[in-house]
PDB file of C-alpha atoms and ligand atoms in Angstrom:
ATOM      1  CA  MET A 155      -8.511  -2.364  21.152  1.00  0.00           C
ATOM      2  CA  PRO A 156      -9.203  -1.632  17.370  1.00  0.00           C
ATOM      3  CA  HIS A 157      -6.378  -2.343  15.070  1.00  0.00           C
ATOM      4  CA  ARG A 158      -4.900   1.311  14.302  1.00  0.00           C
ATOM      5  CA  ILE A 159      -3.754   1.757  10.662  1.00  0.00           C
ATOM      6  CA  GLY A 160      -1.742   4.715   9.563  1.00  0.00           C
ATOM      7  CA  VAL A 161      -1.934   5.350   5.670  1.00  0.00           C
ATOM      8  CA  LEU A 162       0.984   7.181   3.972  1.00  0.00           C
ATOM      9  CA  LEU A 163       0.094   8.802   0.536  1.00  0.00           C
ATOM     10  CA  SER A 164       1.428  11.374  -1.776  1.00  0.00           C
ATOM     11  CA  GLY A 165      -1.660  11.686  -4.112  1.00  0.00           C
ATOM     12  CA  ARG A 166      -4.850  10.806  -5.435  1.00  0.00           C
ATOM     13  CA  GLY A 167      -5.548   8.309  -2.664  1.00  0.00           C
ATOM     14  CA  SER A 168      -8.006   5.844  -4.136  1.00  0.00           C
ATOM     15  CA  ASN A 169      -6.315   3.267  -2.685  1.00  0.00           C
ATOM     16  CA  PHE A 170      -6.518   5.180   0.759  1.00  0.00           C
ATOM     17  CA  VAL A 171     -10.085   5.442  -0.034  1.00  0.00           C
ATOM     18  CA  ALA A 172     -10.756   1.842  -0.697  1.00  0.00           C
ATOM     19  CA  LEU A 173      -9.426   0.805   2.628  1.00  0.00           C
ATOM     20  CA  ALA A 174     -11.335   3.407   4.254  1.00  0.00           C
ATOM     21  CA  ASP A 175     -14.701   2.307   2.765  1.00  0.00           C
ATOM     22  CA  SER A 176     -13.871  -1.447   3.504  1.00  0.00           C
ATOM     23  CA  ILE A 177     -13.889  -0.410   7.131  1.00  0.00           C
ATOM     24  CA  ALA A 178     -17.063   1.598   6.638  1.00  0.00           C
ATOM     25  CA  ALA A 179     -18.621  -0.993   5.116  1.00  0.00           C
ATOM     26  CA  GLY A 180     -17.538  -3.434   7.668  1.00  0.00           C
ATOM     27  CA  ARG A 181     -15.554  -5.437   5.546  1.00  0.00           C
ATOM     28  CA  LEU A 182     -12.389  -5.042   7.985  1.00  0.00           C
ATOM     29  CA  PRO A 183     -13.988  -5.663  11.377  1.00  0.00           C
ATOM     30  CA  GLY A 184     -12.123  -4.021  14.169  1.00  0.00           C
ATOM     31  CA  ALA A 185      -9.515  -1.556  11.775  1.00  0.00           C
ATOM     32  CA  GLN A 186      -9.639   2.083  12.059  1.00  0.00           C
ATOM     33  CA  ILE A 187      -7.695   4.275  10.174  1.00  0.00           C
ATOM     34  CA  ALA A 188      -5.812   6.172  12.701  1.00  0.00           C
ATOM     35  CA  LEU A 189      -3.927   9.137  10.673  1.00  0.00           C
ATOM     36  CA  VAL A 190      -3.406   9.483   7.116  1.00  0.00           C
ATOM     37  CA  ILE A 191       0.244  11.304   6.626  1.00  0.00           C
ATOM     38  CA  SER A 192       0.784  12.769   3.020  1.00  0.00           C
ATOM     39  CA  ASN A 193       4.249  14.399   2.343  1.00  0.00           C
ATOM     40  CA  ARG A 194       2.616  16.922  -0.057  1.00  0.00           C
ATOM     41  CA  GLU A 195       0.620  19.064   0.880  1.00  0.00           C
ATOM     42  CA  ASP A 196      -1.261  19.247  -2.512  1.00  0.00           C
ATOM     43  CA  ALA A 197      -2.493  15.570  -2.273  1.00  0.00           C
ATOM     44  CA  PRO A 198      -5.908  15.100  -3.197  1.00  0.00           C
ATOM     45  CA  GLY A 199      -6.003  12.026  -0.809  1.00  0.00           C
ATOM     46  CA  LEU A 200      -5.832  14.865   2.107  1.00  0.00           C
ATOM     47  CA  VAL A 201      -9.310  16.025   1.091  1.00  0.00           C
ATOM     48  CA  ARG A 202     -10.828  12.397   1.057  1.00  0.00           C
ATOM     49  CA  ALA A 203      -9.617  11.910   4.499  1.00  0.00           C
ATOM     50  CA  ALA A 204     -10.919  15.340   5.751  1.00  0.00           C
ATOM     51  CA  GLU A 205     -14.548  14.674   4.009  1.00  0.00           C
ATOM     52  CA  ARG A 206     -14.487  11.357   5.828  1.00  0.00           C
ATOM     53  CA  GLN A 207     -13.126  13.021   9.235  1.00  0.00           C
ATOM     54  CA  ILE A 208     -10.023  10.622   9.404  1.00  0.00           C
ATOM     55  CA  PRO A 209      -6.992  12.477  10.875  1.00  0.00           C
ATOM     56  CA  ALA A 210      -4.698  13.721   8.561  1.00  0.00           C
ATOM     57  CA  GLN A 211      -1.360  15.228   8.428  1.00  0.00           C
ATOM     58  CA  VAL A 212       1.456  17.169   6.232  1.00  0.00           C
ATOM     59  CA  ILE A 213       4.604  16.397   6.689  1.00  0.00           C
ATOM     60  CA  PRO A 214       6.735  18.088   3.839  1.00  0.00           C
ATOM     61  CA  SER A 215       9.569  15.961   2.659  1.00  0.00           C
ATOM     62  CA  LYS A 216      11.195  18.266   0.614  1.00  0.00           C
ATOM     63  CA  GLY A 217      15.022  19.244   1.770  1.00  0.00           C
ATOM     64  CA  LEU A 218      15.086  16.490   4.538  1.00  0.00           C
ATOM     65  CA  GLN A 219      17.399  13.701   4.527  1.00  0.00           C
ATOM     66  CA  ARG A 220      15.665  10.691   4.610  1.00  0.00           C
ATOM     67  CA  GLU A 221      16.046   9.060   7.977  1.00  0.00           C
ATOM     68  CA  ALA A 222      15.445  12.624   9.283  1.00  0.00           C
ATOM     69  CA  TYR A 223      12.031  12.712   7.397  1.00  0.00           C
ATOM     70  CA  ASP A 224      11.279   9.046   8.528  1.00  0.00           C
ATOM     71  CA  ASN A 225      11.991  10.046  11.957  1.00  0.00           C
ATOM     72  CA  LEU A 226       9.505  12.922  12.142  1.00  0.00           C
ATOM     73  CA  VAL A 227       6.721  10.374  10.266  1.00  0.00           C
ATOM     74  CA  ILE A 228       7.463   6.969  12.805  1.00  0.00           C
ATOM     75  CA  ALA A 229       7.024   9.852  15.483  1.00  0.00           C
ATOM     76  CA  GLU A 230       3.636  10.517  14.702  1.00  0.00           C
ATOM     77  CA  LEU A 231       2.445   7.320  13.686  1.00  0.00           C
ATOM     78  CA  LYS A 232       3.411   6.134  17.036  1.00  0.00           C
ATOM     79  CA  ARG A 233       1.664   9.135  18.675  1.00  0.00           C
ATOM     80  CA  ALA A 234      -1.469   7.981  16.933  1.00  0.00           C
ATOM     81  CA  GLY A 235      -0.637   4.190  18.390  1.00  0.00           C
ATOM     82  CA  VAL A 236      -1.037   3.100  14.464  1.00  0.00           C
ATOM     83  CA  GLU A 237       0.163  -0.573  14.674  1.00  0.00           C
ATOM     84  CA  LEU A 238      -0.026  -1.643  10.783  1.00  0.00           C
ATOM     85  CA  VAL A 239       1.219   0.992   7.958  1.00  0.00           C
ATOM     86  CA  CYS A 240      -0.526   1.105   4.805  1.00  0.00           C
ATOM     87  CA  LEU A 241       1.401   2.568   1.690  1.00  0.00           C
ATOM     88  CA  ALA A 242      -1.115   3.867  -0.392  1.00  0.00           C
ATOM     89  CA  GLY A 243       0.733   5.943  -3.783  1.00  0.00           C
ATOM     90  CA  PHE A 244       3.444   7.181  -0.864  1.00  0.00           C
ATOM     91  CA  MET A 245       6.285   8.468  -3.570  1.00  0.00           C
ATOM     92  CA  ARG A 246       9.238   7.695  -1.035  1.00  0.00           C
ATOM     93  CA  LEU A 247      11.514   5.021  -0.319  1.00  0.00           C
ATOM     94  CA  LEU A 248      11.449   3.905   3.059  1.00  0.00           C
ATOM     95  CA  SER A 249      14.814   3.657   5.059  1.00  0.00           C
ATOM     96  CA  PRO A 250      16.010   0.676   6.877  1.00  0.00           C
ATOM     97  CA  TYR A 251      15.097   2.090   9.848  1.00  0.00           C
ATOM     98  CA  PHE A 252      11.818   2.798   9.117  1.00  0.00           C
ATOM     99  CA  VAL A 253      10.997  -0.970   8.268  1.00  0.00           C
ATOM    100  CA  ALA A 254      12.937  -1.631  11.630  1.00  0.00           C
ATOM    101  CA  SER A 255      10.427   0.199  13.349  1.00  0.00           C
ATOM    102  CA  PHE A 256       7.250  -1.349  12.267  1.00  0.00           C
ATOM    103  CA  PRO A 257       8.470  -5.388  11.586  1.00  0.00           C
ATOM    104  CA  GLN A 258       6.390  -6.749   9.181  1.00  0.00           C
ATOM    105  CA  ARG A 259       3.500  -4.401   9.645  1.00  0.00           C
ATOM    106  CA  ILE A 260       4.153  -2.198   6.330  1.00  0.00           C
ATOM    107  CA  LEU A 261       2.094  -3.194   3.520  1.00  0.00           C
ATOM    108  CA  ASN A 262       2.752  -1.514  -0.281  1.00  0.00           C
ATOM    109  CA  ILE A 263       0.369  -2.006  -3.192  1.00  0.00           C
ATOM    110  CA  HIS A 264       2.064  -1.843  -6.621  1.00  0.00           C
ATOM    111  CA  PRO A 265       0.506  -2.002  -9.871  1.00  0.00           C
ATOM    112  CA  SER A 266       2.182  -5.121 -11.641  1.00  0.00           C
ATOM    113  CA  LEU A 267       2.774  -8.600 -10.837  1.00  0.00           C
ATOM    114  CA  LEU A 268       5.625  -8.233  -9.003  1.00  0.00           C
ATOM    115  CA  PRO A 269       8.549  -9.090  -9.277  1.00  0.00           C
ATOM    116  CA  SER A 270       7.982  -7.754 -13.178  1.00  0.00           C
ATOM    117  CA  PHE A 271       7.854  -4.136 -13.315  1.00  0.00           C
ATOM    118  CA  PRO A 272       9.254  -2.306 -10.015  1.00  0.00           C
ATOM    119  CA  GLY A 273       9.587   1.150 -10.105  1.00  0.00           C
ATOM    120  CA  LEU A 274       7.884   4.087 -11.472  1.00  0.00           C
ATOM    121  CA  GLU A 275       5.153   3.812 -14.318  1.00  0.00           C
ATOM    122  CA  ALA A 276       4.552  -0.196 -13.771  1.00  0.00           C
ATOM    123  CA  GLN A 277       1.646  -0.295 -15.892  1.00  0.00           C
ATOM    124  CA  ARG A 278       3.610   1.793 -19.011  1.00  0.00           C
ATOM    125  CA  GLN A 279       6.591  -0.666 -18.497  1.00  0.00           C
ATOM    126  CA  ALA A 280       4.112  -3.653 -18.707  1.00  0.00           C
ATOM    127  CA  LEU A 281       2.488  -2.187 -22.214  1.00  0.00           C
ATOM    128  CA  GLU A 282       6.047  -1.255 -23.414  1.00  0.00           C
ATOM    129  CA  TYR A 283       7.198  -4.966 -22.695  1.00  0.00           C
ATOM    130  CA  GLY A 284       4.083  -6.651 -24.361  1.00  0.00           C
ATOM    131  CA  VAL A 285       3.131  -8.537 -21.474  1.00  0.00           C
ATOM    132  CA  LYS A 286      -0.408 -10.454 -22.084  1.00  0.00           C
ATOM    133  CA  PHE A 287      -1.362 -10.489 -18.811  1.00  0.00           C
ATOM    134  CA  SER A 288      -0.422  -7.730 -15.928  1.00  0.00           C
ATOM    135  CA  GLY A 289      -1.984  -6.883 -12.730  1.00  0.00           C
ATOM    136  CA  CYS A 290      -1.030  -5.672  -9.010  1.00  0.00           C
ATOM    137  CA  THR A 291       0.606  -6.869  -5.533  1.00  0.00           C
ATOM    138  CA  VAL A 292       0.055  -6.450  -2.304  1.00  0.00           C
ATOM    139  CA  HIS A 293       3.572  -7.084  -0.168  1.00  0.00           C
ATOM    140  CA  LEU A 294       5.378  -6.788   3.127  1.00  0.00           C
ATOM    141  CA  VAL A 295       7.833  -4.109   2.618  1.00  0.00           C
ATOM    142  CA  ASP A 296      11.166  -4.573   3.157  1.00  0.00           C
ATOM    143  CA  GLU A 297      14.588  -2.161   2.396  1.00  0.00           C
ATOM    144  CA  ASN A 298      14.386  -2.793  -1.049  1.00  0.00           C
ATOM    145  CA  LEU A 299      12.022  -0.951  -3.596  1.00  0.00           C
ATOM    146  CA  ASP A 300       8.664  -3.319  -4.333  1.00  0.00           C
ATOM    147  CA  ALA A 301       9.918  -6.484  -3.057  1.00  0.00           C
ATOM    148  CA  GLY A 302       9.379  -8.007  -0.050  1.00  0.00           C
ATOM    149  CA  PRO A 303       6.796 -11.095   0.819  1.00  0.00           C
ATOM    150  CA  ILE A 304       3.886 -11.225  -1.376  1.00  0.00           C
ATOM    151  CA  LEU A 305       0.334 -11.118   0.620  1.00  0.00           C
ATOM    152  CA  ALA A 306      -1.706 -11.193  -2.451  1.00  0.00           C
ATOM    153  CA  GLN A 307      -2.194 -10.509  -6.408  1.00  0.00           C
ATOM    154  CA  SER A 308      -4.537 -10.361  -9.213  1.00  0.00           C
ATOM    155  CA  ILE A 309      -4.166 -11.013 -12.596  1.00  0.00           C
ATOM    156  CA  VAL A 310      -5.304  -8.091 -15.483  1.00  0.00           C
ATOM    157  CA  PRO A 311      -5.104  -9.127 -18.802  1.00  0.00           C
ATOM    158  CA  VAL A 312      -3.809  -6.749 -21.269  1.00  0.00           C
ATOM    159  CA  ARG A 313      -5.981  -5.929 -23.937  1.00  0.00           C
ATOM    160  CA  ASP A 314      -4.218  -5.509 -27.734  1.00  0.00           C
ATOM    161  CA  ASP A 315      -6.136  -1.455 -28.120  1.00  0.00           C
ATOM    162  CA  ASP A 316      -5.263  -1.048 -24.479  1.00  0.00           C
ATOM    163  CA  THR A 317      -3.664   2.240 -23.563  1.00  0.00           C
ATOM    164  CA  ASP A 318      -1.601   3.179 -20.250  1.00  0.00           C
ATOM    165  CA  GLU A 319      -4.515   4.671 -19.315  1.00  0.00           C
ATOM    166  CA  SER A 320      -7.097   1.860 -19.560  1.00  0.00           C
ATOM    167  CA  LEU A 321      -4.871  -0.733 -18.440  1.00  0.00           C
ATOM    168  CA  SER A 322      -4.197   1.471 -15.109  1.00  0.00           C
ATOM    169  CA  ALA A 323      -8.055   1.866 -14.674  1.00  0.00           C
ATOM    170  CA  ARG A 324      -8.550  -1.812 -14.781  1.00  0.00           C
ATOM    171  CA  ILE A 325      -5.741  -2.518 -12.552  1.00  0.00           C
ATOM    172  CA  LEU A 326      -6.555  -0.368 -10.027  1.00  0.00           C
ATOM    173  CA  ALA A 327     -10.487  -1.523  -9.544  1.00  0.00           C
ATOM    174  CA  GLU A 328      -8.148  -4.630  -8.949  1.00  0.00           C
ATOM    175  CA  GLU A 329      -5.888  -2.802  -6.123  1.00  0.00           C
ATOM    176  CA  HIS A 330      -8.628  -1.855  -4.325  1.00  0.00           C
ATOM    177  CA  ARG A 331     -10.255  -5.071  -3.942  1.00  0.00           C
ATOM    178  CA  ILE A 332      -6.546  -7.042  -2.881  1.00  0.00           C
ATOM    179  CA  TYR A 333      -5.710  -4.212  -0.491  1.00  0.00           C
ATOM    180  CA  THR A 334      -8.790  -4.847   1.276  1.00  0.00           C
ATOM    181  CA  ASP A 335      -8.257  -8.645   1.362  1.00  0.00           C
ATOM    182  CA  ALA A 336      -4.590  -8.321   2.103  1.00  0.00           C
ATOM    183  CA  VAL A 337      -4.692  -5.977   4.990  1.00  0.00           C
ATOM    184  CA  ARG A 338      -7.737  -8.471   6.399  1.00  0.00           C
ATOM    185  CA  LEU A 339      -5.264 -11.533   6.389  1.00  0.00           C
ATOM    186  CA  ILE A 340      -2.408  -9.137   8.109  1.00  0.00           C
ATOM    187  CA  LEU A 341      -5.046  -8.369  10.634  1.00  0.00           C
ATOM    188  CA  SER A 342      -6.521 -11.781  11.097  1.00  0.00           C
ATOM    189  CA  GLY A 343      -2.903 -13.009  12.326  1.00  0.00           C
ATOM    190  CA  ASN A 344      -3.731 -16.266  10.171  1.00  0.00           C
ATOM    191  CA  TYR A 345      -0.664 -16.624   8.360  1.00  0.00           C
ATOM    192  CA  ARG A 346       2.794 -17.842   8.727  1.00  0.00           C
ATOM    193  CA  ILE A 347       5.915 -16.567   6.578  1.00  0.00           C
ATOM    194  CA  GLU A 348       8.585 -19.042   5.464  1.00  0.00           C
ATOM    195  CA  GLY A 349      11.372 -17.293   3.570  1.00  0.00           C
ATOM    196  CA  ARG A 350       9.613 -15.321   0.874  1.00  0.00           C
ATOM    197  CA  ARG A 351       6.189 -17.150   1.146  1.00  0.00           C
ATOM    198  CA  VAL A 352       3.203 -15.908   2.871  1.00  0.00           C
ATOM    199  CA  ILE A 353       1.087 -18.546   3.895  1.00  0.00           C
ATOM    200  CA  ALA A 354      -2.499 -18.280   5.058  1.00  0.00           C
ATOM    201  CA  LEU A 355      -3.832 -20.827   7.577  1.00  0.00           C
ATOM    202  CA  GLN A 356      -6.879 -22.103   7.825  1.00  0.00           C
ATOM    203  CA  ASN A 357      -9.391 -20.544  10.377  1.00  0.00           C
ATOM    204  CA  GLN A 358      -9.514 -22.575  13.243  1.00  0.00           C
ATOM    205  CA  PRO A 359     -13.228 -23.750  14.396  1.00  0.00           C
TER     206      PRO A 359
HETATM  207  C1  GRF B1172      -1.590   3.040  -7.187  1.00  0.00           C
HETATM  208  O1  GRF B1172      -1.646   2.819  -8.774  1.00  0.00           O
HETATM  209  C2  GRF B1172      -0.661   2.255  -6.596  1.00  0.00           C
HETATM  210  O2  GRF B1172      -0.255   0.803  -6.967  1.00  0.00           O
HETATM  211  C3  GRF B1172       1.091   2.815  -6.646  1.00  0.00           C
HETATM  212  O3  GRF B1172       0.531   4.312  -6.593  1.00  0.00           O
HETATM  213  C4  GRF B1172      -0.507   4.273  -7.084  1.00  0.00           C
HETATM  214  C5  GRF B1172      -1.556   5.004  -5.932  1.00  0.00           C
HETATM  215  O4  GRF B1172      -2.821   5.619  -6.711  1.00  0.00           O
HETATM  216  N1  GRF B1172       1.634   2.054  -5.861  1.00  0.00           N
HETATM  217  P1  GRF B1172      -3.675   5.938  -5.254  1.00  0.00           P
HETATM  218  O5  GRF B1172      -3.214   7.141  -4.804  1.00  0.00           O
HETATM  219  O6  GRF B1172      -3.969   5.053  -3.992  1.00  0.00           O
HETATM  220  O7  GRF B1172      -5.005   6.116  -5.827  1.00  0.00           O
END
């Protein structure tokens, strides 16, 4: 049975594309993106899915209460047999009910070294704070914003001449790399969680 992944996005979808490319290139053996869901019908990520013949669906969130919306999304993910949910620029908080529906099976990518700079415009927050290093984080999703045990991080130095755009671009390249690494770890099952710590286990011979 392939590992069926569901991707939730709201926009550009470059992290989705990175995962899809990793699967196509054999970097995530046994993985398959079973379904892409966007809450916005104008999300460019939907076009990227269509180009790759990956099933995609729009479930508009406008006007719906959080749980009512999440119920619709959960139903579609379950119908598609999804076992792992990857958030990829999905601009909505998940309800505790959603989180409980896929226990420790929801991943998110964030463009800062968490716990620094959670929330929106993390790259701008980092620049304005004046940190010399920022980066990105893949973490398991819990009920709180940009929290949850950390699976992977990558450091990106901040240059004196960086703009929001230049820093974001260098961070994004690292996002694409570590998201695949984190999905590979989760799908391998070769880890254990102690408190907040995700500890990779050595591969058994
Ligand atoms: C990325 O920077 C990701 O870290 C954040 O939202 C952005 C999504 O970009 N959560 P994309 O849609 O994957 O290109």
